[in-house]
XYZ file of C-alpha atoms in Angstrom:
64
model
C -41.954 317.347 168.842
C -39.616 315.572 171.139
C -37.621 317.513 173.351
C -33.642 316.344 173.009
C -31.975 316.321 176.549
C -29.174 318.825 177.027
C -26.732 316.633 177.316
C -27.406 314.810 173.948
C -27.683 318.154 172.019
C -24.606 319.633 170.150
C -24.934 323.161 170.667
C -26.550 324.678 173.971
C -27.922 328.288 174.370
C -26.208 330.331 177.425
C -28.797 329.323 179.695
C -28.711 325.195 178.804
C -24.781 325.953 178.962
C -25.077 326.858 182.087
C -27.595 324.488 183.435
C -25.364 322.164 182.260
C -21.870 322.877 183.359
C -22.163 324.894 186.779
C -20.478 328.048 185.333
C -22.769 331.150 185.556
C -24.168 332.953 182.582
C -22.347 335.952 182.745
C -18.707 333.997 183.288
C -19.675 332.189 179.953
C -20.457 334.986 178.216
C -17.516 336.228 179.121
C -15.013 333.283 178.349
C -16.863 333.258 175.006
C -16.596 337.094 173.828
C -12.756 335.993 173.348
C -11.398 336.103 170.055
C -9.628 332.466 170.756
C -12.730 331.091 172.184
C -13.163 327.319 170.522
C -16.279 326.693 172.405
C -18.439 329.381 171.032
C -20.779 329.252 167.706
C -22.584 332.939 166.325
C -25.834 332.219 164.543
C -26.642 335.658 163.454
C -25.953 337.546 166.818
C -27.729 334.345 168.664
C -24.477 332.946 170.746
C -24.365 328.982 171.027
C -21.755 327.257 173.012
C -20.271 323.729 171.512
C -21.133 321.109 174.121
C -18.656 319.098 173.427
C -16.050 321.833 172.903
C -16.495 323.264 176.247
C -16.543 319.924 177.899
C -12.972 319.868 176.787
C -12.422 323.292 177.734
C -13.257 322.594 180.941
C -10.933 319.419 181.619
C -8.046 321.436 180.126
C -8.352 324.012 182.786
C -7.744 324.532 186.425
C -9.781 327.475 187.366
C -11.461 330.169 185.037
């Protein structure tokens, strides 16, 4: 099977999320434990983060 580079994929796993945007595990774990979070996608307890989502997340904001 053909591995789908991370930034094609719609949802990325904490560590591909991280890989990806520069922000640490823990601070994205973090960000995404709040209620608001629109970034953030539960399968079961597994916690995916919305590529796309948090690329918008992170041109809306200054500093986290």
């Amino acid at each position: 099977m053909k591995e789908v580079p991370i930034w094609e994929k719609t949802t990325l796993t904490l560590t591909e999320a991280a890989a990806y945007s520069g922000i640490g595990i823990n601070k994205l774990r973090k960000l995404s434990d709040k209620v608001d979070c629109t970034f953030v996608l539960f399968n079961g307890t597994k916690r995916l983060i919305k590529r796309r989502k948090l690329d918008e997340y992170i041109e809306k904001n200054y500093s986290i």
